PDB file of C-alpha atoms in Angstrom:
ATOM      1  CA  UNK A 230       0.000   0.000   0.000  1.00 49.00           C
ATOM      2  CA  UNK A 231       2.580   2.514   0.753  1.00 47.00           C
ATOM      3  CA  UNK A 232       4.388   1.649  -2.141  1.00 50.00           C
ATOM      4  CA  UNK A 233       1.205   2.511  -4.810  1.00 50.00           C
ATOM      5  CA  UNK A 234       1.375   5.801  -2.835  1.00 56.00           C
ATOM      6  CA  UNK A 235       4.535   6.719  -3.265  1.00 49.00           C
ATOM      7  CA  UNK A 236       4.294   5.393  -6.667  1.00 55.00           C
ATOM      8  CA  UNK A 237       0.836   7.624  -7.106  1.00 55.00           C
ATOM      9  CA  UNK A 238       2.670  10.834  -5.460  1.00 59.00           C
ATOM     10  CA  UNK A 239       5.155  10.568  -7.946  1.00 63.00           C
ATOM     11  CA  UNK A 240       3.138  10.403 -10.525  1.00 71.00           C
ATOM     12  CA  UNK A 241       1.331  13.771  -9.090  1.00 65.00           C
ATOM     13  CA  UNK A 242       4.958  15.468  -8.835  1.00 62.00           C
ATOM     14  CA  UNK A 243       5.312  14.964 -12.352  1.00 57.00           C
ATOM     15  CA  UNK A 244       2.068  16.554 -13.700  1.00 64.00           C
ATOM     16  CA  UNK A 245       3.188  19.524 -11.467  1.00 55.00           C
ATOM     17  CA  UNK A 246       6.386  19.964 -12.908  1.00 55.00           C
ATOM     18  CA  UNK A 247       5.083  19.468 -16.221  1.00 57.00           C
ATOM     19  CA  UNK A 248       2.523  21.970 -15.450  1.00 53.00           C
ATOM     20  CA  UNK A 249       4.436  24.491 -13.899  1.00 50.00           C
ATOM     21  CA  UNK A 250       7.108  24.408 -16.575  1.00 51.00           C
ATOM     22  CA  UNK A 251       4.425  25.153 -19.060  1.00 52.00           C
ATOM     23  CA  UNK A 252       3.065  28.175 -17.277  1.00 50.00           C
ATOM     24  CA  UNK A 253       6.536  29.659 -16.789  1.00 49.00           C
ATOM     25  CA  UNK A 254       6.953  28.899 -20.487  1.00 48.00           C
ATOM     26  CA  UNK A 255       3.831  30.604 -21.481  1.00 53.00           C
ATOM     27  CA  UNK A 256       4.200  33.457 -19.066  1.00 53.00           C
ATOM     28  CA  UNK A 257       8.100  34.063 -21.107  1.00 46.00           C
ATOM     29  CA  UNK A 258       6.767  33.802 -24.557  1.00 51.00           C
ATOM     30  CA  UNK A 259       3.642  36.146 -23.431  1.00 52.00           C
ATOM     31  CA  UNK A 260       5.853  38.728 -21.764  1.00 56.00           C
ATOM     32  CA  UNK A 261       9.427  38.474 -23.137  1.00 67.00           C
ATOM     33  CA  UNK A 262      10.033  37.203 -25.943  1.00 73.00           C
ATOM     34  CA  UNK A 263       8.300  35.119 -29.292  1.00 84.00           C
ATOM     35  CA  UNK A 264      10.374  32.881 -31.542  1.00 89.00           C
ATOM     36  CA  UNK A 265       9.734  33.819 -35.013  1.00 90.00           C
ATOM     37  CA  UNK A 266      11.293  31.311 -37.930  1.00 92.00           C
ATOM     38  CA  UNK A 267      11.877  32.966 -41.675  1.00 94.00           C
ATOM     39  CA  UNK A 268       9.180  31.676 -43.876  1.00 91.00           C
ATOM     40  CA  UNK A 269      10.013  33.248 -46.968  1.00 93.00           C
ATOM     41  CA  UNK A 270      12.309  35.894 -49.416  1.00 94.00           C
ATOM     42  CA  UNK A 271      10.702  39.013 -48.774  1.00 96.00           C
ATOM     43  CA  UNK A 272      13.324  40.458 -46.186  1.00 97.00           C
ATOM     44  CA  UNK A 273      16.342  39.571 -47.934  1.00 97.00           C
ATOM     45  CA  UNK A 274      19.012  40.234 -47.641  1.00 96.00           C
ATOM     46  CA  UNK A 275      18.331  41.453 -43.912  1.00 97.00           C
ATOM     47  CA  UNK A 276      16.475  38.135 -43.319  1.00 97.00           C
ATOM     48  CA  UNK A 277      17.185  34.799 -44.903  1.00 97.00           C
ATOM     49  CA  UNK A 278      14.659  32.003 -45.077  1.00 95.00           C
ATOM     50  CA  UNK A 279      15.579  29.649 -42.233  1.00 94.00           C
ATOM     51  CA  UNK A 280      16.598  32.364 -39.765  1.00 96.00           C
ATOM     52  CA  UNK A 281      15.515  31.989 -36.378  1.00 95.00           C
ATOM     53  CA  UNK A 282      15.082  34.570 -33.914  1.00 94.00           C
ATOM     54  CA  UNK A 283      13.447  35.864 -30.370  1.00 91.00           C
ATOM     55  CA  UNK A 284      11.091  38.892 -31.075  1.00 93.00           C
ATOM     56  CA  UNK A 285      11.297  41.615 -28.271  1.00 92.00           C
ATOM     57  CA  UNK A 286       7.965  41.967 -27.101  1.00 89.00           C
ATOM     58  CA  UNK A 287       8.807  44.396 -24.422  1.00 88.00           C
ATOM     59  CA  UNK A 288      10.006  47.213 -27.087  1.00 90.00           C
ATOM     60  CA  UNK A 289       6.091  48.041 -27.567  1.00 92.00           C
ATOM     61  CA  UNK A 290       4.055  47.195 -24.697  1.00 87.00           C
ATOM     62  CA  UNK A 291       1.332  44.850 -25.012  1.00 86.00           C
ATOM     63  CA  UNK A 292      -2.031  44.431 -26.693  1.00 87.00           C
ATOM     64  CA  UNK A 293      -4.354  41.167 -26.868  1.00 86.00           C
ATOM     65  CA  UNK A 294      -2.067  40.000 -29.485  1.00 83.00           C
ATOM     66  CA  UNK A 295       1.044  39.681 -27.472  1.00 79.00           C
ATOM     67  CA  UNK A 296      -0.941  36.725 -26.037  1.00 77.00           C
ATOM     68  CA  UNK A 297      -0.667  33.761 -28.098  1.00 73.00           C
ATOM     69  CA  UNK A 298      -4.096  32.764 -29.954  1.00 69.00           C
ATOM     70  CA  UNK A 299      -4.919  36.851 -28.962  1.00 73.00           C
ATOM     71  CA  UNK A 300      -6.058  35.674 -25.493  1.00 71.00           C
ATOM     72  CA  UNK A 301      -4.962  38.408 -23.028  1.00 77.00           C
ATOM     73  CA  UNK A 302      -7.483  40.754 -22.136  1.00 81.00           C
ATOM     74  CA  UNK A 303      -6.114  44.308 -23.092  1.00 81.00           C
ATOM     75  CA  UNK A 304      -7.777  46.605 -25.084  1.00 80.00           C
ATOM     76  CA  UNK A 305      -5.184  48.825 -26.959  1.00 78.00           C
ATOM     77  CA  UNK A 306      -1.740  48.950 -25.874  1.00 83.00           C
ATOM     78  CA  UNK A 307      -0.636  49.045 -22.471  1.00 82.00           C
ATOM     79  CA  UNK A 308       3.186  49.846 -21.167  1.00 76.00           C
ATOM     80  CA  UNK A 309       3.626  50.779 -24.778  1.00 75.00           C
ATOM     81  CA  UNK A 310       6.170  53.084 -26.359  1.00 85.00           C
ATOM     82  CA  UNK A 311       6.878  54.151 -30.128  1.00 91.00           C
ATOM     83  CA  UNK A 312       8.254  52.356 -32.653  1.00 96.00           C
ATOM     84  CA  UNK A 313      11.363  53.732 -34.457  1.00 97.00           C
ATOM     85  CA  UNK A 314      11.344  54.058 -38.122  1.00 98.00           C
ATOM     86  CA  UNK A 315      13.303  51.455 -39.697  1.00 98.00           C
ATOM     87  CA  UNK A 316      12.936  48.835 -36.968  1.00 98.00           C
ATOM     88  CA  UNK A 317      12.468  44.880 -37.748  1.00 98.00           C
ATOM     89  CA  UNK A 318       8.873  44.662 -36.522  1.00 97.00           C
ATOM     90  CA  UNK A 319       6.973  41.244 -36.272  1.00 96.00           C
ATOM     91  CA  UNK A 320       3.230  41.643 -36.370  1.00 95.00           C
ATOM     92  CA  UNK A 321      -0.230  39.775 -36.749  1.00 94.00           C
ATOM     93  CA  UNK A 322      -1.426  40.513 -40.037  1.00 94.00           C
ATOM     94  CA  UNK A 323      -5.521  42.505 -39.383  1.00 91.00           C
ATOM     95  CA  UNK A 324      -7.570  40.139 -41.559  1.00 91.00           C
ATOM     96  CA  UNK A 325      -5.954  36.269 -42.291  1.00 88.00           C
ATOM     97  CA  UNK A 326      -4.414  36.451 -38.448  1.00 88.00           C
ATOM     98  CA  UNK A 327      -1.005  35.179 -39.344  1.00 91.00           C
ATOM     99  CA  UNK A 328       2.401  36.984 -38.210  1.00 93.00           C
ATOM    100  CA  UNK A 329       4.385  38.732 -40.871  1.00 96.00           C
ATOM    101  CA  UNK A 330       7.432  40.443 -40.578  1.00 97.00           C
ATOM    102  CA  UNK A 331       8.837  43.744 -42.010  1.00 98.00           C
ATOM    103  CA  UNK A 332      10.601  46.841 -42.056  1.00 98.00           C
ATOM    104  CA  UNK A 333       8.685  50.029 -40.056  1.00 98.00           C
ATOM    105  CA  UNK A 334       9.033  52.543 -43.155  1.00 98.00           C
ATOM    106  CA  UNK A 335       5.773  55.075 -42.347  1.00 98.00           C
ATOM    107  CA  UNK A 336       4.304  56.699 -38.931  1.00 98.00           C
ATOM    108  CA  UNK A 337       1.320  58.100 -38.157  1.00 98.00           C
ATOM    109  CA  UNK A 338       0.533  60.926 -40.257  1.00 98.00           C
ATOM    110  CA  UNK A 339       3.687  60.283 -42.929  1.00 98.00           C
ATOM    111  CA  UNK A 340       3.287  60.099 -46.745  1.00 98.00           C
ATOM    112  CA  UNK A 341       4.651  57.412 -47.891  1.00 98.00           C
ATOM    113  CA  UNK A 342       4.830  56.796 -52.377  1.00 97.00           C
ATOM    114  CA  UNK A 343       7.477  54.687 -54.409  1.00 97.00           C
ATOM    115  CA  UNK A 344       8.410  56.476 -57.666  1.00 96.00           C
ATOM    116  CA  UNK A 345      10.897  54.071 -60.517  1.00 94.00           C
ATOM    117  CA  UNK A 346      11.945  52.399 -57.613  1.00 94.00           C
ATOM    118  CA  UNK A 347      12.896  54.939 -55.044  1.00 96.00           C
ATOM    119  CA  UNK A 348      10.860  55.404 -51.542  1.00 98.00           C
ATOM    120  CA  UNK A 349       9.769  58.524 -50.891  1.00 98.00           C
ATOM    121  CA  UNK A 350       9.053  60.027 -47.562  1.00 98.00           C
ATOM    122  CA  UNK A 351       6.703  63.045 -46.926  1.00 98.00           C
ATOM    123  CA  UNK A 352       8.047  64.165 -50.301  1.00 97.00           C
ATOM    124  CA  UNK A 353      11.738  63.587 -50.026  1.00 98.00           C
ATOM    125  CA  UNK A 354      13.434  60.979 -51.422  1.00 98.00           C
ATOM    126  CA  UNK A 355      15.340  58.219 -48.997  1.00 98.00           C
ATOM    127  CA  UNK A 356      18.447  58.280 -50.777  1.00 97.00           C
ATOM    128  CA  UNK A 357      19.886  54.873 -52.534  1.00 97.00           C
ATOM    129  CA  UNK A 358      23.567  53.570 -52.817  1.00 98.00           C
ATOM    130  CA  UNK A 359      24.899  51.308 -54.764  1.00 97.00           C
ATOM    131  CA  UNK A 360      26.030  48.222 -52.890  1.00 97.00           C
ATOM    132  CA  UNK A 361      27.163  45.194 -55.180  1.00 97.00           C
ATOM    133  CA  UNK A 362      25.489  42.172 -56.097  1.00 98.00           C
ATOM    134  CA  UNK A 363      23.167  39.835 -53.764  1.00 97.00           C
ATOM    135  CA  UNK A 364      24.023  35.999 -54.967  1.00 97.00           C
ATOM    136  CA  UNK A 365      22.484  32.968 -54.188  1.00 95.00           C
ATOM    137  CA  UNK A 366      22.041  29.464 -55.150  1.00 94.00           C
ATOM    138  CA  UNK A 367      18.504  28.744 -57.385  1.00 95.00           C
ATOM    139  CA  UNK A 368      17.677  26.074 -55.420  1.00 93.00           C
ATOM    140  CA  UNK A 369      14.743  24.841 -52.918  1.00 91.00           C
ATOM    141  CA  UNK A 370      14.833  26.734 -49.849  1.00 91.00           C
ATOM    142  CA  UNK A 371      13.964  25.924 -46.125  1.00 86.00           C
ATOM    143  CA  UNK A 372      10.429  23.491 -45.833  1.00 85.00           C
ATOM    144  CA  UNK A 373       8.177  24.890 -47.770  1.00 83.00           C
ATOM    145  CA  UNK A 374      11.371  24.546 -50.655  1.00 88.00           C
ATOM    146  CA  UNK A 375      10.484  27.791 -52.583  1.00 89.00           C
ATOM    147  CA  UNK A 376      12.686  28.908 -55.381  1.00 91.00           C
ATOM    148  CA  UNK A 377      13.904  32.511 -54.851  1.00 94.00           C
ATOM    149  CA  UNK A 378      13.418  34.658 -57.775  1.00 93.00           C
ATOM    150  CA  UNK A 379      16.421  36.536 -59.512  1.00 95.00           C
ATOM    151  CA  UNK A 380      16.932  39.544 -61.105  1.00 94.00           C
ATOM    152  CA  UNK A 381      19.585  38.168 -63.924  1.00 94.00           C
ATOM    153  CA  UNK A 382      16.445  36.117 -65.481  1.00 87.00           C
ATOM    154  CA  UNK A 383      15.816  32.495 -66.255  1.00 88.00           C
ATOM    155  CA  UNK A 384      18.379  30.748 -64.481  1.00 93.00           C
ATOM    156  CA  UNK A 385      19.180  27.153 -64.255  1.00 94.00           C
ATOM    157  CA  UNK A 386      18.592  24.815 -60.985  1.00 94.00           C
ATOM    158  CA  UNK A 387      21.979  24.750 -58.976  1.00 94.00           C
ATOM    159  CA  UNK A 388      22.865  28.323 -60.654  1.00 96.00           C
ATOM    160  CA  UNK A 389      23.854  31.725 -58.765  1.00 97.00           C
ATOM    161  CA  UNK A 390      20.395  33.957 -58.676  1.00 97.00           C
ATOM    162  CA  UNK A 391      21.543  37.316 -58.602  1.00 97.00           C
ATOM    163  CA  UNK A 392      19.689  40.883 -57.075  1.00 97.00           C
ATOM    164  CA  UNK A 393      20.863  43.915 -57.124  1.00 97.00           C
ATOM    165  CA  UNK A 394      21.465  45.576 -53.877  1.00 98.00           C
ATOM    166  CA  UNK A 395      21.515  49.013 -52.604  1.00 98.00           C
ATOM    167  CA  UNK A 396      21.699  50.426 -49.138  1.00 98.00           C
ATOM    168  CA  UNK A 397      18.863  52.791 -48.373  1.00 98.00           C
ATOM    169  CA  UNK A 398      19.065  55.871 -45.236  1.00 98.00           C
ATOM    170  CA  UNK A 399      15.603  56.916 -44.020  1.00 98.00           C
ATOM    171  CA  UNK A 400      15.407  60.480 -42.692  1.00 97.00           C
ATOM    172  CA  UNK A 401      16.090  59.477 -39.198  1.00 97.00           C
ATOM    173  CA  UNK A 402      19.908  58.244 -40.534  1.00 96.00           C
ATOM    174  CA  UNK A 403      19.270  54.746 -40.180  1.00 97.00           C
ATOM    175  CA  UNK A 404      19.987  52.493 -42.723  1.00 98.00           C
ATOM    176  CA  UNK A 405      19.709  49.195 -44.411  1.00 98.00           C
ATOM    177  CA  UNK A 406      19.598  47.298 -47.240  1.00 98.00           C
ATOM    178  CA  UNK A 407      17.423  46.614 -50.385  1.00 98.00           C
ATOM    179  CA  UNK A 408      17.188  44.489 -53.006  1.00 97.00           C
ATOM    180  CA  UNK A 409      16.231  44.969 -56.884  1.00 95.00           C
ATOM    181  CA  UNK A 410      14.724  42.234 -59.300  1.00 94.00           C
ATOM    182  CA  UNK A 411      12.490  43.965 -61.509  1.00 88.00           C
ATOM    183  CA  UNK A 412      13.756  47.378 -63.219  1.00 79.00           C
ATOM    184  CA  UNK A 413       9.632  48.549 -63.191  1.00 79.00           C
ATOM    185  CA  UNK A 414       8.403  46.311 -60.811  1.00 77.00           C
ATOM    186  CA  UNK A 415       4.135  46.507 -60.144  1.00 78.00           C
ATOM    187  CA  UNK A 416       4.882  48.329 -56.764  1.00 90.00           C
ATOM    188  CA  UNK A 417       7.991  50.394 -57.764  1.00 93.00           C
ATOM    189  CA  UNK A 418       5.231  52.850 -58.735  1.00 94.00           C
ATOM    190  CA  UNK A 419       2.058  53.929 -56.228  1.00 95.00           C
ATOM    191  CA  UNK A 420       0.026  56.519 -55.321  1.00 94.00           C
ATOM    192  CA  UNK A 421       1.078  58.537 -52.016  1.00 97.00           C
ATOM    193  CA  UNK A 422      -0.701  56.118 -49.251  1.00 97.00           C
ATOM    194  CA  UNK A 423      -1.095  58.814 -46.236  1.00 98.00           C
ATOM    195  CA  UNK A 424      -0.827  56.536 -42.609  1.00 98.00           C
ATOM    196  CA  UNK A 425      -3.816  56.890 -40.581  1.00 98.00           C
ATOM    197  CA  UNK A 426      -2.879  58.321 -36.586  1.00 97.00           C
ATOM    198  CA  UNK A 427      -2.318  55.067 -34.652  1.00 94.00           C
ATOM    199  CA  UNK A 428      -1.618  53.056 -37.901  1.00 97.00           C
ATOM    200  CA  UNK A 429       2.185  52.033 -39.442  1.00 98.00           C
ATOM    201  CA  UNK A 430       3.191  51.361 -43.140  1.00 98.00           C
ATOM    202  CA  UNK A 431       5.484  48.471 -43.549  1.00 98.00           C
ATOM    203  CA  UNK A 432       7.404  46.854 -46.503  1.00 98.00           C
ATOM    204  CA  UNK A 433      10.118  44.338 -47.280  1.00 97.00           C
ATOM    205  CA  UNK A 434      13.353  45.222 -48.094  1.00 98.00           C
ATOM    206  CA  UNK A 435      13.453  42.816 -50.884  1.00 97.00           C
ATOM    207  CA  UNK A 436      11.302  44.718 -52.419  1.00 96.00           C
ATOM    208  CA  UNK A 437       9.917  43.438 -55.193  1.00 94.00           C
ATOM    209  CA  UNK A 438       8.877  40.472 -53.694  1.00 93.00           C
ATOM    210  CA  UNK A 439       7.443  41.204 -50.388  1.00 94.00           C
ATOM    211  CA  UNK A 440       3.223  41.118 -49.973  1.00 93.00           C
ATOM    212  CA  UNK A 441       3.425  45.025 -47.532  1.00 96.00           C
ATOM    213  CA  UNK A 442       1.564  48.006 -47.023  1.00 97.00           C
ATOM    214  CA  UNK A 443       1.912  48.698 -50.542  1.00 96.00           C
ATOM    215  CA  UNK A 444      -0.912  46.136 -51.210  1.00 94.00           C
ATOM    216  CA  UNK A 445      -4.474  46.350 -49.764  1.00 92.00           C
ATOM    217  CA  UNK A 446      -5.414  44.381 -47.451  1.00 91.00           C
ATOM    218  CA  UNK A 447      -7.738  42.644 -49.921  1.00 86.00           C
ATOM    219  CA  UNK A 448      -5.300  41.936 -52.274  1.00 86.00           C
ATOM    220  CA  UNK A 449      -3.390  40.186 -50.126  1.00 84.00           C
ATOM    221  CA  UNK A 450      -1.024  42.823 -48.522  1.00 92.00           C
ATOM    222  CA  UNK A 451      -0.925  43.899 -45.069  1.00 94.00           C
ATOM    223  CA  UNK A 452      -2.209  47.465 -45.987  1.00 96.00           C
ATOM    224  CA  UNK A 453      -2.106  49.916 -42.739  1.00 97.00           C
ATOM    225  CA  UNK A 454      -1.176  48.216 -39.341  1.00 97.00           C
ATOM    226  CA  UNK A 455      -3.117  49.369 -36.154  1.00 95.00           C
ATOM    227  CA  UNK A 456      -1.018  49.723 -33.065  1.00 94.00           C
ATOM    228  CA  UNK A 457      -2.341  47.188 -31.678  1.00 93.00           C
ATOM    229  CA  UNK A 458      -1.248  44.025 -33.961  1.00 94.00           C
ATOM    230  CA  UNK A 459       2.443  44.836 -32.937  1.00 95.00           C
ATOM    231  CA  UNK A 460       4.274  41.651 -31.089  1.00 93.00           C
ATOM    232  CA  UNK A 461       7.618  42.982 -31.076  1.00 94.00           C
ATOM    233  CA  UNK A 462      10.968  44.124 -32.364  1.00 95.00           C
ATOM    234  CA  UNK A 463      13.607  42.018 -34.206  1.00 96.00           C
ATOM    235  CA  UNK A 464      17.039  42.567 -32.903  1.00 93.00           C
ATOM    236  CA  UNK A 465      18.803  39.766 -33.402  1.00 94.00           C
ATOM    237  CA  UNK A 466      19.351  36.165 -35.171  1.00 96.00           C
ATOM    238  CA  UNK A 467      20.159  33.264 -32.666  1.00 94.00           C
ATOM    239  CA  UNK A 468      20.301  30.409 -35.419  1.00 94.00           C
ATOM    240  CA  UNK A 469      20.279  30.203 -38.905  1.00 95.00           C
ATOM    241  CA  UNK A 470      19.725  26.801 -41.523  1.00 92.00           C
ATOM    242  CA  UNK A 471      19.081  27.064 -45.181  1.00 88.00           C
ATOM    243  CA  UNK A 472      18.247  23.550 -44.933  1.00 85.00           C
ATOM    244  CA  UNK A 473      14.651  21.944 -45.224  1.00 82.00           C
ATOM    245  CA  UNK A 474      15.165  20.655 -41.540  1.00 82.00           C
ATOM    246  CA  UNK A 475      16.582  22.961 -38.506  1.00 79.00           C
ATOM    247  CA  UNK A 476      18.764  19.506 -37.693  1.00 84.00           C
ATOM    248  CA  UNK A 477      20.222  19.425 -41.012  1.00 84.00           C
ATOM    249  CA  UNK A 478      23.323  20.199 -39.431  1.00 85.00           C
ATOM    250  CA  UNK A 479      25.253  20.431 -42.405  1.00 89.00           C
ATOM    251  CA  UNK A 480      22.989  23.430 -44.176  1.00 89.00           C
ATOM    252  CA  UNK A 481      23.539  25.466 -40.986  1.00 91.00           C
ATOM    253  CA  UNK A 482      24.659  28.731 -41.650  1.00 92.00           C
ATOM    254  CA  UNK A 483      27.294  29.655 -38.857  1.00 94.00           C
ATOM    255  CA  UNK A 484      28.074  32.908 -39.461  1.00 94.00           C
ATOM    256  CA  UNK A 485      24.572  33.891 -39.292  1.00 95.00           C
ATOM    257  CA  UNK A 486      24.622  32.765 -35.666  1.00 95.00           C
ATOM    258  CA  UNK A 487      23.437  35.813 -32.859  1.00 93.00           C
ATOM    259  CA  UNK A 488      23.916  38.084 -36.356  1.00 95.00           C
ATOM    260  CA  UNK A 489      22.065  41.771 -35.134  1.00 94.00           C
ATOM    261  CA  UNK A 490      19.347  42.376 -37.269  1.00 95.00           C
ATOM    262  CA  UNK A 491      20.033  45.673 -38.619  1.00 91.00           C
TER     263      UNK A 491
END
């Protein structure tokens, strides 16, 4: 008899620890920080697909959708503050409820139009520099095995896929990266979209391949953000695998490892 009770108490230790360890886990992704994996191309060169990284959620406060499945019961933000222009911002996208991730380029109240290519803010352009050649293998990448898309054409499986690459300075003096494929892409050209108070434009800085603010809502873009679908801030990559599997140990890109995300 004292046996089965011991036997039964340890059993009941157990489903504590297990349960515990989940709430302390929940309570750190809900507070602290999200891991976010790199779906897809349209942060490049920033952002390559298979990079893994922790997503600040403290840089912004917290809304409902800090919470995963949007369960905490906030209206608005609380313990926010503002987002900088040109930060790495993971969000959940207003209509299909997914997370996206892209580059802060509008705030409330800016103007925000793309003319041959060039962003322009409130009327002035953010200036371009030439910065080489972006080069990659045409290939499969990470699960979903998507084939990036080049700028130098049609180019054979196992050859380089090529972008050109320019490094863009906001008005604020940060600055980043951006890639070219098409010399008149669809969105290279827009009307001026003017950001609605409490609302953010985004886009990717591959930039003719990234579904942003640039495209409505309805068309499958992210159109204008509300505060309140900000998770967090990108700052920096912990891991990094251009494989199809994160244990593919022999895709892993080292040198990507605790990269800042700039």
């Amino acid at each position: 008899m004292a046996s089965k009770t011991k036997g039964e108490g340890g059993i009941v230790e157990t489903i504590k620890t297990v349960f515990w360890a989940l709430v302390i886990a929940g309570l750190f992704r809900t507070l602290f920080f999200q891991p976010f994996w790199i779906p897809s191309e349209s942060m490049k060169d920033t952002l390559l697909i298979g990079d893994f990284l922790f997503v600040n959620k403290m840089a912004y406060g917290y809304s409902k959708y800090s919470c995963p499945f949007a369960l905490c019961p906030i209206t608005g933000r609380i313990l926010g503050s503002e987002p900088e222009r040109g930060d790495v911002v993971v969000f959940r996208h207003p209509v299909n409820g997914t997370d996206f991730i892209k580059r802060l380029i509008g705030l409330p109240g800016d103007k925000i139009q793309m003319k041959d290519g060039i962003l322009y803010i409130n009327g002035t352009a953010a200036p371009q520099q030439p910065d080489g050649i972006f080069e990659e293998v045409f290939e499969p990448q990470g699960p979903m095995r998507n084939r990036p898309r080049c700028e130098n054409g049609a180019v054979a499986e196992g050859g380089i896929c090529q972008k050109s690459r320019f490094i863009e300075t906001l008005p604020n003096g940060r600055s980043h990266d951006v890639l070219n494929i098409d010399a008149n892409g669809y969105a290279d050209n827009t009307d001026v979209f003017t950001v609605p108070d409490g609302h953010y434009f985004f886009m990717g800085d591959n930039r003719d391949n990234s579904q942003d603010s640039r495209y409505s809502q309805a068309s499958g873009g992210v159109g204008m953000v509300p505060a309140e679908y900000l998770i967090g801030r990108a700052d920096r990559i912990i891991f990094s695998s251009a494989g199809a599997r994160m244990w593919y140990f022999w895709t892993w890109r080292a040198d990507r490892f605790f990269k800042a995300v700039e």
